[in-house]
Amino acid sequence: MNNSNHIQWQQPLIKKEDRERLHGHRGVVIWLTGLSGSGKSTIAIALEKALHEAGISTFLLDGDNIRHGLNSDLGFSRKDRTENIRRIGEVAKLFMESGCVVLASFISPYEADRMKVRSLFNSGEFIEVYVKCSLAQCEKRDPKGLYKKARSGEILTFTGISDPYEEPKNPEIIIDTEALPVQEAVRILNEFLTEHGYFTKPG
Ligand SMILES: Nc1ncnc2c1ncn2[C@@H]1O[C@H](COP(=O)(O)OS(=O)(=O)O)[C@@H](OP(=O)(O)O)[C@H]1O
Ligand SMILES: Nc1ncnc2c1ncn2[C@@H]1O[C@H](COP(=O)(O)OP(=O)(O)O)[C@@H](O)[C@H]1O
């Protein structure tokens, strides 16, 4: 039953801007989308380390990990992927509002689902990063042996093989991991955040 008619929004005294002042930087979501094996987790983990060492409050949300807990009831049908991304979008927003730099690493294969997540945020709070890598290269890397299983039919509806991946239409950043080493991707993302004022102490 939907009880939303009987729920009222509570207005807290402490706002996002107050928490950002405490952290000394802005809250933001860096949303990494791309094929399995494109390098999303590798880049997110390396970026988080660099930011943490620079004194930035971070939180990493990663596909495999979230699917062990919060989203353990979801599979890989179109409907479940959409619900997966919807819930993660809400979680990312909570962490962003806590004043953290959120690194969200999910295949998130559907443009409409990513756009819905984006619509939860104000301008500048959501940065979409397309971690670009050809299917051939992802399959060559196959870090978890999943492409092999997808080709043999052991895994059904596998992104890129038997399920779609829709390339982002207007991502803020494209990182081509066939051309750039991990540390260069980290440098580019760090530079973007610095140049756009995310690390300056909010007034
Ligand atoms: N069928 C199928 N298709 C794609 N991926 C699969 C599948 N089955 C399991 N896995 C593993 O689950 C990880 C992707 O989870 P996500 O939550 O990021 O997927 S999605 O955004 O809901 O499409 C994905 O992680 P990454 O390889 O890091 O992308 C895989 O390890
Ligand atoms: N330039 C690069 N950027 C990111 N990962 C790379 C790069 N070159 C090679 N790799 C390798 O590709 C694999 C990417 O795996 P992973 O980060 O788990 O991808 P995803 O999270 O997108 O599934 C890792 O084994 C990583 O070491």
PDB file of C-alpha atoms and ligand atoms in Angstrom:
ATOM      1  CA  MET A   1       0.000   0.000   0.000  1.00  0.00           C
ATOM      2  CA  ASN A   2       1.247   3.499  -0.811  1.00  0.00           C
ATOM      3  CA  ASN A   3       1.219   5.698   2.304  1.00  0.00           C
ATOM      4  CA  SER A   4       2.912   8.689   0.681  1.00  0.00           C
ATOM      5  CA  ASN A   5      -0.165  10.872   1.240  1.00  0.00           C
ATOM      6  CA  HIS A   6       0.455  10.622   4.984  1.00  0.00           C
ATOM      7  CA  ILE A   7       4.181  11.385   4.995  1.00  0.00           C
ATOM      8  CA  GLN A   8       5.535  14.873   5.620  1.00  0.00           C
ATOM      9  CA  TRP A   9       8.995  16.138   4.732  1.00  0.00           C
ATOM     10  CA  GLN A  10      10.935  17.053   7.892  1.00  0.00           C
ATOM     11  CA  GLN A  11      13.055  20.178   7.529  1.00  0.00           C
ATOM     12  CA  PRO A  12      16.353  19.736   9.405  1.00  0.00           C
ATOM     13  CA  LEU A  13      18.221  22.710  10.866  1.00  0.00           C
ATOM     14  CA  ILE A  14      21.558  21.637   9.428  1.00  0.00           C
ATOM     15  CA  LYS A  15      21.737  21.922   5.638  1.00  0.00           C
ATOM     16  CA  LYS A  16      24.038  20.491   3.013  1.00  0.00           C
ATOM     17  CA  GLU A  17      25.946  23.809   2.884  1.00  0.00           C
ATOM     18  CA  ASP A  18      26.616  23.592   6.652  1.00  0.00           C
ATOM     19  CA  ARG A  19      28.050  20.103   6.317  1.00  0.00           C
ATOM     20  CA  GLU A  20      30.114  21.185   3.310  1.00  0.00           C
ATOM     21  CA  ARG A  21      31.647  23.987   5.407  1.00  0.00           C
ATOM     22  CA  LEU A  22      32.572  21.414   8.045  1.00  0.00           C
ATOM     23  CA  HIS A  23      34.225  19.183   5.410  1.00  0.00           C
ATOM     24  CA  GLY A  24      35.950  22.154   3.787  1.00  0.00           C
ATOM     25  CA  HIS A  25      34.789  21.147   0.288  1.00  0.00           C
ATOM     26  CA  ARG A  26      31.628  20.563  -1.712  1.00  0.00           C
ATOM     27  CA  GLY A  27      29.590  17.383  -1.949  1.00  0.00           C
ATOM     28  CA  VAL A  28      29.335  15.880  -5.421  1.00  0.00           C
ATOM     29  CA  VAL A  29      28.587  12.600  -7.186  1.00  0.00           C
ATOM     30  CA  ILE A  30      31.042  11.298  -9.747  1.00  0.00           C
ATOM     31  CA  TRP A  31      29.082   8.679 -11.665  1.00  0.00           C
ATOM     32  CA  LEU A  32      31.252   6.260 -13.644  1.00  0.00           C
ATOM     33  CA  THR A  33      29.385   4.320 -16.346  1.00  0.00           C
ATOM     34  CA  GLY A  34      30.785   1.823 -18.833  1.00  0.00           C
ATOM     35  CA  LEU A  35      31.017  -1.791 -19.877  1.00  0.00           C
ATOM     36  CA  SER A  36      32.128  -4.491 -17.481  1.00  0.00           C
ATOM     37  CA  GLY A  37      35.927  -4.460 -17.527  1.00  0.00           C
ATOM     38  CA  SER A  38      36.136  -0.916 -18.913  1.00  0.00           C
ATOM     39  CA  GLY A  39      37.953   0.239 -15.768  1.00  0.00           C
ATOM     40  CA  LYS A  40      35.244   1.895 -13.640  1.00  0.00           C
ATOM     41  CA  SER A  41      36.217   0.234 -10.347  1.00  0.00           C
ATOM     42  CA  THR A  42      39.958   0.542 -10.963  1.00  0.00           C
ATOM     43  CA  ILE A  43      39.644   4.282 -11.603  1.00  0.00           C
ATOM     44  CA  ALA A  44      37.162   4.871  -8.761  1.00  0.00           C
ATOM     45  CA  ILE A  45      39.406   3.062  -6.261  1.00  0.00           C
ATOM     46  CA  ALA A  46      42.537   4.955  -7.378  1.00  0.00           C
ATOM     47  CA  LEU A  47      40.708   8.303  -7.383  1.00  0.00           C
ATOM     48  CA  GLU A  48      39.262   7.677  -3.937  1.00  0.00           C
ATOM     49  CA  LYS A  49      42.743   6.921  -2.577  1.00  0.00           C
ATOM     50  CA  ALA A  50      44.142  10.126  -4.075  1.00  0.00           C
ATOM     51  CA  LEU A  51      41.271  12.239  -2.734  1.00  0.00           C
ATOM     52  CA  HIS A  52      41.379  10.643   0.709  1.00  0.00           C
ATOM     53  CA  GLU A  53      45.105  11.307   0.961  1.00  0.00           C
ATOM     54  CA  ALA A  54      44.393  14.939   0.064  1.00  0.00           C
ATOM     55  CA  GLY A  55      41.989  15.231   3.007  1.00  0.00           C
ATOM     56  CA  ILE A  56      38.737  14.922   1.049  1.00  0.00           C
ATOM     57  CA  SER A  57      35.781  13.022   2.569  1.00  0.00           C
ATOM     58  CA  THR A  58      34.838  10.328   0.074  1.00  0.00           C
ATOM     59  CA  PHE A  59      32.485   7.406  -0.258  1.00  0.00           C
ATOM     60  CA  LEU A  60      32.696   4.663  -2.874  1.00  0.00           C
ATOM     61  CA  LEU A  61      29.591   2.886  -4.157  1.00  0.00           C
ATOM     62  CA  ASP A  62      30.425  -0.068  -6.385  1.00  0.00           C
ATOM     63  CA  GLY A  63      28.161  -2.410  -8.395  1.00  0.00           C
ATOM     64  CA  ASP A  64      29.422  -5.718  -7.069  1.00  0.00           C
ATOM     65  CA  ASN A  65      29.418  -4.534  -3.436  1.00  0.00           C
ATOM     66  CA  ILE A  66      25.947  -2.958  -3.465  1.00  0.00           C
ATOM     67  CA  ARG A  67      24.557  -6.085  -5.087  1.00  0.00           C
ATOM     68  CA  HIS A  68      25.797  -8.098  -2.073  1.00  0.00           C
ATOM     69  CA  GLY A  69      23.679  -6.046   0.345  1.00  0.00           C
ATOM     70  CA  LEU A  70      21.146  -3.329  -0.391  1.00  0.00           C
ATOM     71  CA  ASN A  71      20.350  -4.705  -3.854  1.00  0.00           C
ATOM     72  CA  SER A  72      20.865  -8.426  -3.238  1.00  0.00           C
ATOM     73  CA  ASP A  73      17.242  -8.973  -4.280  1.00  0.00           C
ATOM     74  CA  LEU A  74      17.937  -7.669  -7.806  1.00  0.00           C
ATOM     75  CA  GLY A  75      19.203  -9.476 -10.892  1.00  0.00           C
ATOM     76  CA  PHE A  76      20.089  -8.293 -14.373  1.00  0.00           C
ATOM     77  CA  SER A  77      16.735  -8.009 -16.145  1.00  0.00           C
ATOM     78  CA  ARG A  78      15.912  -4.591 -17.592  1.00  0.00           C
ATOM     79  CA  LYS A  79      13.489  -3.960 -14.713  1.00  0.00           C
ATOM     80  CA  ASP A  80      16.003  -4.979 -12.035  1.00  0.00           C
ATOM     81  CA  ARG A  81      18.830  -2.920 -13.535  1.00  0.00           C
ATOM     82  CA  THR A  82      16.515   0.098 -13.571  1.00  0.00           C
ATOM     83  CA  GLU A  83      15.566  -0.448  -9.927  1.00  0.00           C
ATOM     84  CA  ASN A  84      19.233  -1.033  -9.053  1.00  0.00           C
ATOM     85  CA  ILE A  85      20.228   2.329 -10.522  1.00  0.00           C
ATOM     86  CA  ARG A  86      17.209   4.106  -9.013  1.00  0.00           C
ATOM     87  CA  ARG A  87      18.110   2.963  -5.481  1.00  0.00           C
ATOM     88  CA  ILE A  88      21.795   3.732  -5.962  1.00  0.00           C
ATOM     89  CA  GLY A  89      20.895   7.204  -7.205  1.00  0.00           C
ATOM     90  CA  GLU A  90      18.991   7.848  -3.978  1.00  0.00           C
ATOM     91  CA  VAL A  91      21.842   6.485  -1.846  1.00  0.00           C
ATOM     92  CA  ALA A  92      24.385   8.574  -3.772  1.00  0.00           C
ATOM     93  CA  LYS A  93      22.258  11.642  -3.123  1.00  0.00           C
ATOM     94  CA  LEU A  94      22.201  10.987   0.622  1.00  0.00           C
ATOM     95  CA  PHE A  95      25.988  10.679   0.767  1.00  0.00           C
ATOM     96  CA  MET A  96      26.390  13.745  -1.450  1.00  0.00           C
ATOM     97  CA  GLU A  97      24.139  15.726   0.896  1.00  0.00           C
ATOM     98  CA  SER A  98      26.283  14.568   3.813  1.00  0.00           C
ATOM     99  CA  GLY A  99      29.060  16.571   2.125  1.00  0.00           C
ATOM    100  CA  CYS A 100      31.037  13.671   0.641  1.00  0.00           C
ATOM    101  CA  VAL A 101      32.587  13.242  -2.758  1.00  0.00           C
ATOM    102  CA  VAL A 102      30.711  10.131  -3.892  1.00  0.00           C
ATOM    103  CA  LEU A 103      32.277   7.790  -6.413  1.00  0.00           C
ATOM    104  CA  ALA A 104      29.562   5.647  -7.989  1.00  0.00           C
ATOM    105  CA  SER A 105      30.785   2.865 -10.239  1.00  0.00           C
ATOM    106  CA  PHE A 106      27.987   1.048 -12.068  1.00  0.00           C
ATOM    107  CA  ILE A 107      27.507  -0.231 -15.593  1.00  0.00           C
ATOM    108  CA  SER A 108      24.216   1.722 -15.610  1.00  0.00           C
ATOM    109  CA  PRO A 109      23.599   0.705 -19.229  1.00  0.00           C
ATOM    110  CA  TYR A 110      20.441   2.713 -19.936  1.00  0.00           C
ATOM    111  CA  GLU A 111      20.525   6.418 -20.795  1.00  0.00           C
ATOM    112  CA  ALA A 112      16.999   6.922 -19.388  1.00  0.00           C
ATOM    113  CA  ASP A 113      18.025   5.461 -16.000  1.00  0.00           C
ATOM    114  CA  ARG A 114      21.135   7.646 -15.829  1.00  0.00           C
ATOM    115  CA  MET A 115      19.058  10.704 -16.775  1.00  0.00           C
ATOM    116  CA  LYS A 116      16.611   9.910 -13.984  1.00  0.00           C
ATOM    117  CA  VAL A 117      19.469   9.789 -11.490  1.00  0.00           C
ATOM    118  CA  ARG A 118      20.824  13.062 -12.853  1.00  0.00           C
ATOM    119  CA  SER A 119      17.410  14.668 -12.363  1.00  0.00           C
ATOM    120  CA  LEU A 120      17.689  14.055  -8.594  1.00  0.00           C
ATOM    121  CA  PHE A 121      20.530  16.574  -8.408  1.00  0.00           C
ATOM    122  CA  ASN A 122      21.038  20.299  -8.754  1.00  0.00           C
ATOM    123  CA  SER A 123      23.364  21.636 -11.395  1.00  0.00           C
ATOM    124  CA  GLY A 124      26.982  20.790 -10.576  1.00  0.00           C
ATOM    125  CA  GLU A 125      26.142  18.080  -8.047  1.00  0.00           C
ATOM    126  CA  PHE A 126      26.295  15.213 -10.555  1.00  0.00           C
ATOM    127  CA  ILE A 127      29.214  14.529 -12.881  1.00  0.00           C
ATOM    128  CA  GLU A 128      28.770  11.738 -15.402  1.00  0.00           C
ATOM    129  CA  VAL A 129      31.995  10.064 -16.485  1.00  0.00           C
ATOM    130  CA  TYR A 130      31.869   7.709 -19.440  1.00  0.00           C
ATOM    131  CA  VAL A 131      34.602   5.126 -18.918  1.00  0.00           C
ATOM    132  CA  LYS A 132      35.035   4.270 -22.558  1.00  0.00           C
ATOM    133  CA  CYS A 133      36.563   1.024 -23.755  1.00  0.00           C
ATOM    134  CA  SER A 134      35.734  -1.146 -26.759  1.00  0.00           C
ATOM    135  CA  LEU A 135      33.903  -4.389 -26.153  1.00  0.00           C
ATOM    136  CA  ALA A 136      36.819  -6.245 -27.786  1.00  0.00           C
ATOM    137  CA  GLN A 137      39.294  -4.788 -25.264  1.00  0.00           C
ATOM    138  CA  CYS A 138      36.977  -5.386 -22.276  1.00  0.00           C
ATOM    139  CA  GLU A 139      36.591  -8.954 -23.400  1.00  0.00           C
ATOM    140  CA  LYS A 140      40.345  -9.304 -23.795  1.00  0.00           C
ATOM    141  CA  ARG A 141      40.857  -7.989 -20.240  1.00  0.00           C
ATOM    142  CA  ASP A 142      37.996 -10.080 -18.818  1.00  0.00           C
ATOM    143  CA  PRO A 143      39.250  -9.500 -15.228  1.00  0.00           C
ATOM    144  CA  LYS A 144      36.550 -11.689 -13.669  1.00  0.00           C
ATOM    145  CA  GLY A 145      36.165 -14.268 -16.444  1.00  0.00           C
ATOM    146  CA  LEU A 146      32.575 -13.114 -16.981  1.00  0.00           C
ATOM    147  CA  TYR A 147      32.817 -12.518 -20.742  1.00  0.00           C
ATOM    148  CA  LYS A 148      33.977 -16.104 -21.202  1.00  0.00           C
ATOM    149  CA  LYS A 149      30.945 -17.280 -19.246  1.00  0.00           C
ATOM    150  CA  ALA A 150      28.667 -14.966 -21.232  1.00  0.00           C
ATOM    151  CA  ARG A 151      30.014 -16.315 -24.536  1.00  0.00           C
ATOM    152  CA  SER A 152      29.528 -19.902 -23.406  1.00  0.00           C
ATOM    153  CA  GLY A 153      25.947 -19.125 -22.342  1.00  0.00           C
ATOM    154  CA  GLU A 154      26.627 -19.695 -18.645  1.00  0.00           C
ATOM    155  CA  ILE A 155      25.647 -16.059 -17.963  1.00  0.00           C
ATOM    156  CA  LEU A 156      22.592 -14.747 -19.777  1.00  0.00           C
ATOM    157  CA  THR A 157      21.777 -11.082 -20.483  1.00  0.00           C
ATOM    158  CA  PHE A 158      25.394  -9.987 -20.126  1.00  0.00           C
ATOM    159  CA  THR A 159      26.019  -6.335 -20.984  1.00  0.00           C
ATOM    160  CA  GLY A 160      27.671  -5.929 -24.371  1.00  0.00           C
ATOM    161  CA  ILE A 161      27.168  -9.567 -25.341  1.00  0.00           C
ATOM    162  CA  SER A 162      23.511 -10.404 -24.885  1.00  0.00           C
ATOM    163  CA  ASP A 163      22.224  -7.189 -23.325  1.00  0.00           C
ATOM    164  CA  PRO A 164      22.511  -3.540 -24.440  1.00  0.00           C
ATOM    165  CA  TYR A 165      24.851  -0.770 -23.340  1.00  0.00           C
ATOM    166  CA  GLU A 166      23.704   2.698 -24.368  1.00  0.00           C
ATOM    167  CA  GLU A 167      26.613   5.129 -24.610  1.00  0.00           C
ATOM    168  CA  PRO A 168      26.096   8.383 -22.665  1.00  0.00           C
ATOM    169  CA  LYS A 169      24.871  11.208 -24.905  1.00  0.00           C
ATOM    170  CA  ASN A 170      26.241  14.138 -22.905  1.00  0.00           C
ATOM    171  CA  PRO A 171      28.691  13.028 -20.232  1.00  0.00           C
ATOM    172  CA  GLU A 172      30.718  15.745 -18.496  1.00  0.00           C
ATOM    173  CA  ILE A 173      33.883  13.686 -19.018  1.00  0.00           C
ATOM    174  CA  ILE A 174      34.970  10.813 -21.270  1.00  0.00           C
ATOM    175  CA  ILE A 175      37.902   8.676 -20.150  1.00  0.00           C
ATOM    176  CA  ASP A 176      39.201   6.344 -22.843  1.00  0.00           C
ATOM    177  CA  THR A 177      40.961   3.576 -20.921  1.00  0.00           C
ATOM    178  CA  GLU A 178      42.481   2.137 -24.084  1.00  0.00           C
ATOM    179  CA  ALA A 179      44.396   5.387 -24.497  1.00  0.00           C
ATOM    180  CA  LEU A 180      44.956   6.582 -20.909  1.00  0.00           C
ATOM    181  CA  PRO A 181      46.664   4.829 -18.011  1.00  0.00           C
ATOM    182  CA  VAL A 182      44.818   4.766 -14.665  1.00  0.00           C
ATOM    183  CA  GLN A 183      46.930   7.519 -13.066  1.00  0.00           C
ATOM    184  CA  GLU A 184      46.244   9.815 -16.013  1.00  0.00           C
ATOM    185  CA  ALA A 185      42.487   9.236 -15.573  1.00  0.00           C
ATOM    186  CA  VAL A 186      42.867  10.103 -11.889  1.00  0.00           C
ATOM    187  CA  ARG A 187      44.784  13.268 -12.779  1.00  0.00           C
ATOM    188  CA  ILE A 188      42.104  14.380 -15.277  1.00  0.00           C
ATOM    189  CA  LEU A 189      39.259  13.835 -12.801  1.00  0.00           C
ATOM    190  CA  ASN A 190      41.161  15.523  -9.969  1.00  0.00           C
ATOM    191  CA  GLU A 191      41.916  18.493 -12.224  1.00  0.00           C
ATOM    192  CA  PHE A 192      38.244  18.775 -13.265  1.00  0.00           C
ATOM    193  CA  LEU A 193      37.140  18.870  -9.623  1.00  0.00           C
ATOM    194  CA  THR A 194      39.819  21.392  -8.690  1.00  0.00           C
ATOM    195  CA  GLU A 195      39.147  23.688 -11.672  1.00  0.00           C
ATOM    196  CA  HIS A 196      35.389  23.653 -11.027  1.00  0.00           C
ATOM    197  CA  GLY A 197      35.902  24.739  -7.420  1.00  0.00           C
ATOM    198  CA  TYR A 198      34.757  21.576  -5.654  1.00  0.00           C
ATOM    199  CA  PHE A 199      37.685  21.685  -3.231  1.00  0.00           C
ATOM    200  CA  THR A 200      37.498  25.317  -2.229  1.00  0.00           C
ATOM    201  CA  LYS A 201      36.072  25.949   1.225  1.00  0.00           C
ATOM    202  CA  PRO A 202      32.372  26.865   0.824  1.00  0.00           C
ATOM    203  CA  GLY A 203      31.557  30.398   1.971  1.00  0.00           C
TER     204      GLY A 203
HETATM  205  N1  LIG B   1      24.509 -10.244 -16.693  1.00  0.00           N
HETATM  206  C1  LIG B   1      25.394  -9.374 -16.219  1.00  0.00           C
HETATM  207  N2  LIG B   1      25.611  -8.206 -16.884  1.00  0.00           N
HETATM  208  C2  LIG B   1      26.496  -7.305 -16.400  1.00  0.00           C
HETATM  209  N3  LIG B   1      27.231  -7.493 -15.261  1.00  0.00           N
HETATM  210  C3  LIG B   1      27.041  -8.625 -14.560  1.00  0.00           C
HETATM  211  C4  LIG B   1      26.130  -9.607 -15.020  1.00  0.00           C
HETATM  212  N4  LIG B   1      26.143 -10.640 -14.117  1.00  0.00           N
HETATM  213  C5  LIG B   1      27.023 -10.322 -13.171  1.00  0.00           C
HETATM  214  N5  LIG B   1      27.579  -9.104 -13.414  1.00  0.00           N
HETATM  215  C6  LIG B   1      28.509  -8.442 -12.475  1.00  0.00           C
HETATM  216  O1  LIG B   1      27.746  -7.397 -11.883  1.00  0.00           O
HETATM  217  C7  LIG B   1      28.418  -6.149 -12.043  1.00  0.00           C
HETATM  218  C8  LIG B   1      27.483  -5.088 -12.623  1.00  0.00           C
HETATM  219  O2  LIG B   1      26.600  -4.613 -11.661  1.00  0.00           O
HETATM  220  P1  LIG B   1      25.928  -3.192 -11.831  1.00  0.00           P
HETATM  221  O3  LIG B   1      25.080  -3.006 -10.644  1.00  0.00           O
HETATM  222  O4  LIG B   1      26.976  -2.195 -12.120  1.00  0.00           O
HETATM  223  O5  LIG B   1      25.032  -3.427 -13.150  1.00  0.00           O
HETATM  224  S1  LIG B   1      23.861  -2.516 -13.739  1.00  0.00           S
HETATM  225  O6  LIG B   1      24.280  -1.118 -13.622  1.00  0.00           O
HETATM  226  O7  LIG B   1      22.640  -2.766 -12.966  1.00  0.00           O
HETATM  227  O8  LIG B   1      23.689  -2.955 -15.148  1.00  0.00           O
HETATM  228  C9  LIG B   1      29.534  -6.363 -13.021  1.00  0.00           C
HETATM  229  O9  LIG B   1      30.606  -5.618 -12.462  1.00  0.00           O
HETATM  230  P2  LIG B   1      31.681  -4.832 -13.335  1.00  0.00           P
HETATM  231  O10 LIG B   1      32.400  -5.899 -14.093  1.00  0.00           O
HETATM  232  O11 LIG B   1      32.540  -4.167 -12.303  1.00  0.00           O
HETATM  233  O12 LIG B   1      30.989  -3.843 -14.210  1.00  0.00           O
HETATM  234  C10 LIG B   1      29.754  -7.858 -13.065  1.00  0.00           C
HETATM  235  O13 LIG B   1      30.811  -8.203 -12.200  1.00  0.00           O
HETATM  236  N1  LIG B   2      43.784   2.439 -18.398  1.00  0.00           N
HETATM  237  C1  LIG B   2      43.112   1.607 -17.612  1.00  0.00           C
HETATM  238  N2  LIG B   2      42.163   2.067 -16.774  1.00  0.00           N
HETATM  239  C2  LIG B   2      41.482   1.211 -15.982  1.00  0.00           C
HETATM  240  N3  LIG B   2      41.678  -0.144 -15.960  1.00  0.00           N
HETATM  241  C3  LIG B   2      42.616  -0.640 -16.780  1.00  0.00           C
HETATM  242  C4  LIG B   2      43.355   0.198 -17.634  1.00  0.00           C
HETATM  243  N4  LIG B   2      44.225  -0.565 -18.330  1.00  0.00           N
HETATM  244  C5  LIG B   2      44.026  -1.833 -17.933  1.00  0.00           C
HETATM  245  N5  LIG B   2      43.071  -1.895 -16.987  1.00  0.00           N
HETATM  246  C6  LIG B   2      42.624  -3.141 -16.336  1.00  0.00           C
HETATM  247  O1  LIG B   2      41.284  -3.398 -16.785  1.00  0.00           O
HETATM  248  C7  LIG B   2      40.556  -4.035 -15.752  1.00  0.00           C
HETATM  249  C8  LIG B   2      39.325  -3.199 -15.445  1.00  0.00           C
HETATM  250  O2  LIG B   2      38.557  -3.873 -14.482  1.00  0.00           O
HETATM  251  P1  LIG B   2      37.559  -3.107 -13.524  1.00  0.00           P
HETATM  252  O3  LIG B   2      38.179  -1.874 -12.978  1.00  0.00           O
HETATM  253  O4  LIG B   2      37.021  -4.120 -12.563  1.00  0.00           O
HETATM  254  O5  LIG B   2      36.432  -2.673 -14.575  1.00  0.00           O
HETATM  255  P2  LIG B   2      34.891  -2.393 -14.317  1.00  0.00           P
HETATM  256  O6  LIG B   2      34.737  -1.907 -12.899  1.00  0.00           O
HETATM  257  O7  LIG B   2      34.533  -1.370 -15.336  1.00  0.00           O
HETATM  258  O8  LIG B   2      34.211  -3.714 -14.541  1.00  0.00           O
HETATM  259  C9  LIG B   2      41.477  -4.154 -14.544  1.00  0.00           C
HETATM  260  O9  LIG B   2      42.067  -5.429 -14.530  1.00  0.00           O
HETATM  261  C10 LIG B   2      42.523  -3.071 -14.824  1.00  0.00           C
HETATM  262  O10 LIG B   2      43.781  -3.361 -14.233  1.00  0.00           O
END
